[in-house]
Amino acid sequence: MNLLLFGAPGTGKGTQSAYLTTSYKLRHISTGNLFRKALQEKTELGLKAQSYMDQGKLVPDSIVIGLIKEVLTGLSLNLSNDEGTEKKSYKGFILDGFPRTLVQAQSLDVLLVDVDLQLDKVLYLKVPEEVLIERIVGRRVAEKSGHVYHIKFNPPEKEGICDKTAEKLIHRNDDKEEVVKQRLKAYHDQTAPLIKYYYHKNILFELDGCGSPEEVFSRIQKELGSV
Ligand code: AMP
């Protein structure tokens, strides 16, 4: 089963992906995470993406599509490989944060044909805008381990410190209010039109993204059924 988790920044795509990867054995593909990792490692890709990310703007299509092409090609080899690699146990993938423009969505369609894979469902998480802003601005992350907290909804035991790894928690640059507003604008202008695109393909499933992560996940499970 190959899924796309779709929604504005802060709708919980990352959180739900974590539940999905474990329960359904899916490989999580997050372009945001890939860019952040590249940035930490100071690779050319990371440095190219940084200024766009810091301003809450979308990274240019050509860069994102090049990246996703590499990932999907590798993935298709792993999924179809019968040799004893750990990765062959994946039963599919979840795209999180890609595609974000019409050009990216069209390129994804072409890429999927090339690697002989298909997108089965697009899960569209809907959350009102004021909730999104509060969720994102209060988010704190442990950069290395990726653990995520919220100053109000899920605070760490000791302020500013990860419960699990004792790393210092950071407030991501692009989680600051001015940048969040720009990210939401990019979503409305460039990404929201994809709702129609997937609706017409008959694979769009709209879900309420409000409530606790567990509540949202149980709505997703209902939609996916037992796989
Ligand atoms: P995310 O963690 O998915 O919200 O992504 C963080 C940032 O990475 C975004 O605000 C963009 O600057 C960049 N980014 C991630 N995915 C894409 C994409 N598919 N297209 C363009 N930019 C992206």
PDB file of N, CA and C in Angstrom, residues 9-10 129-141 149-153 170-181 183-184:
ATOM      1  N   PRO A   9       1.020  22.640   6.687  1.00  0.00           N
ATOM      2  CA  PRO A   9       2.003  22.421   7.741  1.00  0.00           C
ATOM      3  C   PRO A   9       1.287  22.392   9.086  1.00  0.00           C
ATOM      4  N   GLY A  10       1.682  21.467   9.951  1.00  0.00           N
ATOM      5  CA  GLY A  10       1.096  21.405  11.294  1.00  0.00           C
ATOM      6  C   GLY A  10      -0.136  20.519  11.401  1.00  0.00           C
ATOM      7  N   GLU A 129      -7.063  26.768  10.617  1.00  0.00           N
ATOM      8  CA  GLU A 129      -5.789  27.499  10.572  1.00  0.00           C
ATOM      9  C   GLU A 129      -5.285  27.972  11.948  1.00  0.00           C
ATOM     10  N   GLU A 130      -6.212  28.427  12.828  1.00  0.00           N
ATOM     11  CA  GLU A 130      -5.723  28.928  14.131  1.00  0.00           C
ATOM     12  C   GLU A 130      -5.108  27.788  14.944  1.00  0.00           C
ATOM     13  N   VAL A 131      -5.628  26.590  14.776  1.00  0.00           N
ATOM     14  CA  VAL A 131      -5.076  25.434  15.496  1.00  0.00           C
ATOM     15  C   VAL A 131      -3.677  25.116  14.939  1.00  0.00           C
ATOM     16  N   LEU A 132      -3.548  25.231  13.622  1.00  0.00           N
ATOM     17  CA  LEU A 132      -2.262  24.933  12.983  1.00  0.00           C
ATOM     18  C   LEU A 132      -1.166  25.838  13.527  1.00  0.00           C
ATOM     19  N   ILE A 133      -1.482  27.139  13.599  1.00  0.00           N
ATOM     20  CA  ILE A 133      -0.460  28.098  14.039  1.00  0.00           C
ATOM     21  C   ILE A 133      -0.041  27.767  15.474  1.00  0.00           C
ATOM     22  N   GLU A 134      -0.993  27.497  16.350  1.00  0.00           N
ATOM     23  CA  GLU A 134      -0.653  27.179  17.745  1.00  0.00           C
ATOM     24  C   GLU A 134       0.185  25.890  17.816  1.00  0.00           C
ATOM     25  N   ARG A 135      -0.206  24.902  17.000  1.00  0.00           N
ATOM     26  CA  ARG A 135       0.539  23.633  17.012  1.00  0.00           C
ATOM     27  C   ARG A 135       1.990  23.848  16.580  1.00  0.00           C
ATOM     28  N   ILE A 136       2.177  24.636  15.514  1.00  0.00           N
ATOM     29  CA  ILE A 136       3.546  24.739  14.967  1.00  0.00           C
ATOM     30  C   ILE A 136       4.428  25.638  15.822  1.00  0.00           C
ATOM     31  N   VAL A 137       3.865  26.782  16.238  1.00  0.00           N
ATOM     32  CA  VAL A 137       4.703  27.751  16.951  1.00  0.00           C
ATOM     33  C   VAL A 137       5.160  27.182  18.307  1.00  0.00           C
ATOM     34  N   GLY A 138       4.348  26.295  18.909  1.00  0.00           N
ATOM     35  CA  GLY A 138       4.725  25.720  20.208  1.00  0.00           C
ATOM     36  C   GLY A 138       5.562  24.457  20.094  1.00  0.00           C
ATOM     37  N   ARG A 139       5.877  24.066  18.875  1.00  0.00           N
ATOM     38  CA  ARG A 139       6.610  22.806  18.685  1.00  0.00           C
ATOM     39  C   ARG A 139       8.094  22.969  19.048  1.00  0.00           C
ATOM     40  N   ARG A 140       8.657  21.992  19.706  1.00  0.00           N
ATOM     41  CA  ARG A 140      10.100  21.978  19.998  1.00  0.00           C
ATOM     42  C   ARG A 140      10.631  20.608  19.591  1.00  0.00           C
ATOM     43  N   VAL A 141      11.807  20.583  18.966  1.00  0.00           N
ATOM     44  CA  VAL A 141      12.305  19.295  18.480  1.00  0.00           C
ATOM     45  C   VAL A 141      13.724  19.000  18.947  1.00  0.00           C
ATOM     46  N   TYR A 149       8.141  17.627  20.644  1.00  0.00           N
ATOM     47  CA  TYR A 149       7.348  18.008  21.825  1.00  0.00           C
ATOM     48  C   TYR A 149       6.529  19.246  21.485  1.00  0.00           C
ATOM     49  N   HIS A 150       5.639  19.607  22.416  1.00  0.00           N
ATOM     50  CA  HIS A 150       4.904  20.868  22.271  1.00  0.00           C
ATOM     51  C   HIS A 150       4.860  21.520  23.644  1.00  0.00           C
ATOM     52  N   ILE A 151       5.151  22.831  23.699  1.00  0.00           N
ATOM     53  CA  ILE A 151       5.264  23.461  25.018  1.00  0.00           C
ATOM     54  C   ILE A 151       3.957  23.357  25.817  1.00  0.00           C
ATOM     55  N   LYS A 152       2.800  23.258  25.129  1.00  0.00           N
ATOM     56  CA  LYS A 152       1.546  23.179  25.859  1.00  0.00           C
ATOM     57  C   LYS A 152       0.932  21.760  25.808  1.00  0.00           C
ATOM     58  N   PHE A 153       0.907  21.172  24.633  1.00  0.00           N
ATOM     59  CA  PHE A 153       0.175  19.908  24.482  1.00  0.00           C
ATOM     60  C   PHE A 153       0.989  18.667  24.850  1.00  0.00           C
ATOM     61  N   ILE A 170      15.163  22.333  20.316  1.00  0.00           N
ATOM     62  CA  ILE A 170      15.261  23.608  19.599  1.00  0.00           C
ATOM     63  C   ILE A 170      13.896  24.023  19.028  1.00  0.00           C
ATOM     64  N   HIS A 171      13.789  25.319  18.791  1.00  0.00           N
ATOM     65  CA  HIS A 171      12.618  25.866  18.117  1.00  0.00           C
ATOM     66  C   HIS A 171      13.065  26.076  16.671  1.00  0.00           C
ATOM     67  N   ARG A 172      12.598  25.218  15.763  1.00  0.00           N
ATOM     68  CA  ARG A 172      13.061  25.320  14.372  1.00  0.00           C
ATOM     69  C   ARG A 172      12.808  26.719  13.835  1.00  0.00           C
ATOM     70  N   ASN A 173      13.780  27.237  13.080  1.00  0.00           N
ATOM     71  CA  ASN A 173      13.633  28.565  12.458  1.00  0.00           C
ATOM     72  C   ASN A 173      12.304  28.710  11.747  1.00  0.00           C
ATOM     73  N   ASP A 174      11.952  27.658  10.999  1.00  0.00           N
ATOM     74  CA  ASP A 174      10.725  27.777  10.193  1.00  0.00           C
ATOM     75  C   ASP A 174       9.469  27.472  11.001  1.00  0.00           C
ATOM     76  N   ASP A 175       9.617  27.262  12.311  1.00  0.00           N
ATOM     77  CA  ASP A 175       8.445  27.123  13.179  1.00  0.00           C
ATOM     78  C   ASP A 175       8.142  28.437  13.897  1.00  0.00           C
ATOM     79  N   LYS A 176       8.901  29.490  13.589  1.00  0.00           N
ATOM     80  CA  LYS A 176       8.637  30.794  14.230  1.00  0.00           C
ATOM     81  C   LYS A 176       7.489  31.490  13.491  1.00  0.00           C
ATOM     82  N   GLU A 177       6.710  32.272  14.245  1.00  0.00           N
ATOM     83  CA  GLU A 177       5.416  32.718  13.726  1.00  0.00           C
ATOM     84  C   GLU A 177       5.453  33.390  12.341  1.00  0.00           C
ATOM     85  N   GLU A 178       6.406  34.291  12.112  1.00  0.00           N
ATOM     86  CA  GLU A 178       6.433  35.006  10.820  1.00  0.00           C
ATOM     87  C   GLU A 178       6.640  34.010   9.684  1.00  0.00           C
ATOM     88  N   VAL A 179       7.533  33.030   9.938  1.00  0.00           N
ATOM     89  CA  VAL A 179       7.830  32.054   8.882  1.00  0.00           C
ATOM     90  C   VAL A 179       6.638  31.100   8.691  1.00  0.00           C
ATOM     91  N   VAL A 180       5.968  30.778   9.794  1.00  0.00           N
ATOM     92  CA  VAL A 180       4.812  29.873   9.710  1.00  0.00           C
ATOM     93  C   VAL A 180       3.752  30.500   8.798  1.00  0.00           C
ATOM     94  N   LYS A 181       3.552  31.819   8.947  1.00  0.00           N
ATOM     95  CA  LYS A 181       2.544  32.487   8.115  1.00  0.00           C
ATOM     96  C   LYS A 181       2.923  32.375   6.637  1.00  0.00           C
ATOM     97  N   ARG A 183       4.732  29.954   5.357  1.00  0.00           N
ATOM     98  CA  ARG A 183       4.550  28.540   4.969  1.00  0.00           C
ATOM     99  C   ARG A 183       3.091  28.259   4.652  1.00  0.00           C
ATOM    100  N   LEU A 184       2.203  28.844   5.457  1.00  0.00           N
ATOM    101  CA  LEU A 184       0.774  28.622   5.211  1.00  0.00           C
ATOM    102  C   LEU A 184       0.348  29.280   3.899  1.00  0.00           C
TER     103      LEU A 184
END
